[in-house]
GROMACS .gro file of C-alpha atoms in nm:
model
  228
    1MET     CA    1  -2.291  -5.405  -0.102
    2ILE     CA    2  -1.930  -5.287  -0.110
    3THR     CA    3  -1.772  -5.130   0.197
    4LEU     CA    4  -1.438  -4.963   0.133
    5ARG     CA    5  -1.142  -4.981   0.371
    6PRO     CA    6  -0.908  -4.699   0.258
    7ALA     CA    7  -0.536  -4.756   0.294
    8ASP     CA    8  -0.487  -4.438   0.499
    9LYS     CA    9  -0.745  -4.550   0.756
   10ARG     CA   10  -0.558  -4.869   0.846
   11GLY     CA   11  -0.369  -4.911   1.168
   12HIS     CA   12   0.001  -4.825   1.142
   13ALA     CA   13   0.307  -4.924   1.341
   14ASP     CA   14   0.659  -4.797   1.268
   15HIS     CA   15   0.923  -4.984   1.469
   16GLY     CA   16   1.216  -4.854   1.268
   17TRP     CA   17   1.314  -5.194   1.129
   18LEU     CA   18   0.947  -5.275   1.058
   19ASP     CA   19   0.683  -5.059   0.892
   20SER     CA   20   0.345  -5.228   0.916
   21HIS     CA   21  -0.010  -5.139   0.813
   22HIS     CA   22  -0.298  -5.332   0.970
   23THR     CA   23  -0.628  -5.368   0.783
   24PHE     CA   24  -0.780  -5.525   1.095
   25SER     CA   25  -0.708  -5.497   1.467
   26PHE     CA   26  -0.365  -5.639   1.544
   27ALA     CA   27  -0.112  -5.614   1.829
   28ASN     CA   28  -0.136  -5.261   1.977
   29TYR     CA   29  -0.385  -5.145   1.713
   30TYR     CA   30  -0.741  -5.208   1.826
   31ASP     CA   31  -1.052  -5.097   1.643
   32PRO     CA   32  -1.377  -5.276   1.735
   33GLU     CA   33  -1.518  -5.173   1.395
   34HIS     CA   34  -1.242  -5.371   1.218
   35MET     CA   35  -1.184  -5.706   1.386
   36GLY     CA   36  -1.172  -5.906   1.064
   37PHE     CA   37  -1.412  -6.007   0.789
   38ARG     CA   38  -1.570  -6.354   0.793
   39ALA     CA   39  -1.279  -6.601   0.835
   40LEU     CA   40  -1.022  -6.337   0.736
   41ARG     CA   41  -0.877  -6.221   1.067
   42VAL     CA   42  -0.547  -6.045   0.985
   43LEU     CA   43  -0.424  -5.867   0.674
   44ASN     CA   44  -0.097  -5.686   0.739
   45GLU     CA   45   0.122  -5.513   0.484
   46ASP     CA   46   0.479  -5.531   0.619
   47ARG     CA   47   0.810  -5.382   0.512
   48VAL     CA   48   1.120  -5.511   0.689
   49LYS     CA   49   1.462  -5.351   0.658
   50PRO     CA   50   1.770  -5.553   0.558
   51GLY     CA   51   1.920  -5.756   0.840
   52HIS     CA   52   1.604  -5.750   1.052
   53GLY     CA   53   1.299  -5.964   1.116
   54PHE     CA   54   1.066  -6.131   1.361
   55ASP     CA   55   1.243  -6.334   1.630
   56THR     CA   56   1.111  -6.678   1.724
   57HIS     CA   57   0.753  -6.654   1.850
   58SER     CA   58   0.456  -6.888   1.885
   59HIS     CA   59   0.111  -6.932   1.730
   60ARG     CA   60  -0.187  -7.162   1.783
   61ASP     CA   61  -0.501  -7.244   1.584
   62MET     CA   62  -0.448  -7.010   1.290
   63GLU     CA   63  -0.387  -7.053   0.917
   64ILE     CA   64  -0.102  -6.810   0.842
   65ILE     CA   65  -0.041  -6.718   0.477
   66THR     CA   66   0.257  -6.515   0.361
   67TYR     CA   67   0.276  -6.355   0.016
   68VAL     CA   68   0.593  -6.168  -0.082
   69LEU     CA   69   0.558  -5.868  -0.312
   70GLU     CA   70   0.922  -5.754  -0.328
   71GLY     CA   71   1.244  -5.884  -0.179
   72VAL     CA   72   1.306  -6.219  -0.013
   73LEU     CA   73   1.188  -6.354   0.323
   74ALA     CA   74   1.356  -6.633   0.523
   75HIS     CA   75   1.144  -6.870   0.735
   76LYS     CA   76   1.236  -7.119   1.008
   77ASP     CA   77   0.997  -7.313   1.235
   78SER     CA   78   0.973  -7.576   1.505
   79MET     CA   79   0.850  -7.835   1.253
   80GLY     CA   80   1.198  -7.835   1.100
   81ASN     CA   81   1.113  -7.623   0.797
   82GLN     CA   82   1.374  -7.377   0.670
   83ALA     CA   83   1.272  -7.192   0.356
   84VAL     CA   84   1.319  -6.878   0.153
   85ILE     CA   85   1.009  -6.712   0.009
   86TYR     CA   86   1.040  -6.520  -0.317
   87PRO     CA   87   0.789  -6.295  -0.497
   88GLY     CA   88   0.514  -6.503  -0.656
   89GLU     CA   89   0.537  -6.772  -0.389
   90VAL     CA   90   0.266  -6.847  -0.136
   91GLN     CA   91   0.350  -6.996   0.202
   92ARG     CA   92   0.098  -7.146   0.444
   93MET     CA   93   0.168  -7.247   0.802
   94SER     CA   94  -0.113  -7.414   0.996
   95ALA     CA   95  -0.031  -7.342   1.359
   96GLY     CA   96  -0.280  -7.594   1.497
   97THR     CA   97  -0.184  -7.727   1.841
   98GLY     CA   98   0.114  -7.492   1.849
   99VAL     CA   99   0.420  -7.392   1.652
  100THR     CA  100   0.710  -7.149   1.686
  101HIS     CA  101   0.875  -6.974   1.394
  102SER     CA  102   1.088  -6.680   1.288
  103GLU     CA  103   1.086  -6.465   0.975
  104TYR     CA  104   1.375  -6.252   0.858
  105ASN     CA  105   1.467  -6.039   0.562
  106HIS     CA  106   1.692  -6.273   0.366
  107SER     CA  107   1.881  -5.983   0.208
  108SER     CA  108   2.149  -5.771   0.374
  109THR     CA  109   2.097  -5.486   0.127
  110GLU     CA  110   1.734  -5.477   0.008
  111PRO     CA  111   1.407  -5.440   0.203
  112VAL     CA  112   1.137  -5.707   0.188
  113HIS     CA  113   0.772  -5.614   0.131
  114PHE     CA  114   0.505  -5.875   0.197
  115LEU     CA  115   0.149  -5.944   0.305
  116GLN     CA  116   0.080  -6.154   0.612
  117ILE     CA  117  -0.268  -6.305   0.619
  118TRP     CA  118  -0.436  -6.497   0.901
  119ILE     CA  119  -0.737  -6.718   0.838
  120LEU     CA  120  -0.945  -6.865   1.120
  121PRO     CA  121  -0.956  -7.246   1.076
  122GLN     CA  122  -1.279  -7.442   1.085
  123THR     CA  123  -1.130  -7.699   1.325
  124LEU     CA  124  -0.912  -7.627   1.627
  125GLY     CA  125  -0.632  -7.845   1.757
  126ILE     CA  126  -0.514  -7.989   1.426
  127PRO     CA  127  -0.150  -8.099   1.384
  128PRO     CA  128   0.077  -7.814   1.266
  129SER     CA  129   0.175  -7.828   0.898
  130TYR     CA  130   0.354  -7.628   0.630
  131GLN     CA  131   0.322  -7.574   0.255
  132GLN     CA  132   0.490  -7.342   0.004
  133ARG     CA  133   0.438  -7.310  -0.370
  134ALA     CA  134   0.536  -7.081  -0.654
  135PHE     CA  135   0.270  -6.956  -0.895
  136ALA     CA  136   0.348  -6.796  -1.229
  137PRO     CA  137   0.147  -6.475  -1.280
  138THR     CA  138  -0.159  -6.514  -1.500
  139GLU     CA  139  -0.202  -6.174  -1.660
  140GLY     CA  140  -0.558  -6.059  -1.707
  141ALA     CA  141  -0.725  -6.334  -1.502
  142HIS     CA  142  -0.781  -6.445  -1.145
  143ARG     CA  143  -0.541  -6.727  -1.054
  144GLN     CA  144  -0.651  -6.932  -0.753
  145VAL     CA  145  -0.355  -6.993  -0.522
  146VAL     CA  146  -0.520  -7.093  -0.191
  147ALA     CA  147  -0.829  -7.304  -0.124
  148ARG     CA  148  -0.959  -7.582   0.098
  149GLN     CA  149  -0.869  -7.840  -0.168
  150GLY     CA  150  -0.724  -7.866  -0.516
  151ASP     CA  151  -0.392  -7.809  -0.689
  152VAL     CA  152  -0.318  -7.505  -0.475
  153VAL     CA  153  -0.190  -7.420  -0.129
  154THR     CA  154  -0.455  -7.574   0.097
  155VAL     CA  155  -0.609  -7.437   0.416
  156HIS     CA  156  -0.845  -7.577   0.679
  157GLN     CA  157  -1.127  -7.335   0.598
  158ASP     CA  158  -1.398  -7.286   0.336
  159MET     CA  159  -1.228  -7.001   0.152
  160ALA     CA  160  -1.024  -6.932  -0.158
  161LEU     CA  161  -0.767  -6.670  -0.250
  162SER     CA  162  -0.712  -6.563  -0.609
  163ILE     CA  163  -0.453  -6.319  -0.742
  164ALA     CA  164  -0.488  -6.119  -1.062
  165HIS     CA  165  -0.212  -5.928  -1.242
  166LEU     CA  166  -0.373  -5.668  -1.465
  167ALA     CA  167  -0.226  -5.434  -1.723
  168THR     CA  168  -0.378  -5.090  -1.764
  169GLY     CA  169  -0.722  -5.127  -1.923
  170GLN     CA  170  -0.762  -5.497  -1.853
  171GLU     CA  171  -1.079  -5.621  -1.685
  172THR     CA  172  -1.168  -5.933  -1.490
  173ARG     CA  173  -1.508  -6.066  -1.388
  174TYR     CA  174  -1.556  -6.284  -1.083
  175PRO     CA  175  -1.901  -6.437  -1.015
  176LEU     CA  176  -1.984  -6.452  -0.645
  177ALA     CA  177  -2.240  -6.707  -0.523
  178SER     CA  178  -2.538  -6.573  -0.330
  179ASN     CA  179  -2.418  -6.731  -0.005
  180ARG     CA  180  -2.058  -6.609  -0.040
  181HIS     CA  181  -1.872  -6.294   0.057
  182ALA     CA  182  -1.549  -6.144  -0.071
  183TRP     CA  183  -1.264  -5.923   0.035
  184VAL     CA  184  -1.061  -5.743  -0.233
  185GLN     CA  185  -0.717  -5.604  -0.149
  186ILE     CA  186  -0.513  -5.392  -0.388
  187ALA     CA  187  -0.148  -5.490  -0.355
  188ARG     CA  188  -0.031  -5.256  -0.631
  189GLY     CA  189  -0.181  -5.009  -0.875
  190SER     CA  190  -0.532  -4.872  -0.906
  191VAL     CA  191  -0.861  -5.027  -1.019
  192LEU     CA  192  -1.234  -4.975  -1.040
  193LEU     CA  193  -1.426  -5.237  -0.844
  194ASN     CA  194  -1.784  -5.239  -0.977
  195GLY     CA  195  -1.722  -4.875  -1.064
  196GLN     CA  196  -1.569  -4.774  -0.728
  197PRO     CA  197  -1.206  -4.656  -0.732
  198LEU     CA  198  -0.946  -4.838  -0.522
  199GLN     CA  199  -0.577  -4.755  -0.491
  200THR     CA  200  -0.272  -4.939  -0.359
  201GLY     CA  201  -0.339  -5.058  -0.004
  202ASP     CA  202  -0.715  -5.012  -0.023
  203GLY     CA  203  -0.946  -5.300   0.060
  204ALA     CA  204  -1.317  -5.369   0.026
  205ALA     CA  205  -1.565  -5.597   0.202
  206ILE     CA  206  -1.826  -5.733  -0.037
  207SER     CA  207  -2.159  -5.902   0.027
  208GLN     CA  208  -2.473  -5.949  -0.181
  209GLU     CA  209  -2.297  -5.880  -0.511
  210ALA     CA  210  -2.345  -6.141  -0.783
  211LEU     CA  211  -2.056  -6.025  -1.001
  212LEU     CA  212  -1.730  -5.848  -0.923
  213ILE     CA  213  -1.587  -5.647  -1.213
  214VAL     CA  214  -1.228  -5.528  -1.164
  215GLN     CA  215  -1.101  -5.277  -1.422
  216ALA     CA  216  -0.735  -5.176  -1.403
  217GLN     CA  217  -0.675  -4.801  -1.423
  218THR     CA  218  -0.298  -4.863  -1.400
  219ASN     CA  219  -0.096  -5.185  -1.388
  220ALA     CA  220  -0.235  -5.361  -1.081
  221GLU     CA  221  -0.203  -5.668  -0.860
  222VAL     CA  222  -0.529  -5.764  -0.689
  223LEU     CA  223  -0.600  -6.021  -0.418
  224LEU     CA  224  -0.954  -6.157  -0.399
  225PHE     CA  225  -1.070  -6.364  -0.101
  226ASP     CA  226  -1.384  -6.573  -0.157
  227LEU     CA  227  -1.529  -6.642   0.188
  228ALA     CA  228  -1.817  -6.838   0.338
   0.00000   0.00000   0.00000
């Protein structure tokens, strides 16, 4: 079963300096029909103007993943981390018992476009931690970048995130175990997902599908969450 979440049905907030689309309920956008999917709680597509960003604020008990699509994002937190996140890099901050951080557009001339993803952890009250890694694109295949363990960015949850960069006409196949679920998010381009068309910004909740076939109709970047 595949349930589509069209891009134009998402929540939207335009703060001038920030243009944000919310796949699930977030901040002032509330939709009881879209409170998350499995452990995936937040999936925001954000664009921040040059010279602007999110002032210091706090989080608890959440796995926060940031993935930059275009531009450069600066990060600073109460654990002492100061970092710059470039396209192709994945950042994870486990808020745990509590952390404060800020995020700013690192450029004074170019906007930054990124996805902010929140995952519910399996265990509450863990010590806060931070991880950031760069991953070279693997064209035509799903590249795992986040998981509970392995040579990836690790999270405190039974889930995995893979990213595929597809040229027009390329196809990937992802087997999904019978007890697993998936969320597919189209970061760029257009694809067919088991024959159903998805465009930039569209998402899809997937259950009871043994095989996911993604066929690129144009050059595309696809995020696939494998969830318990």
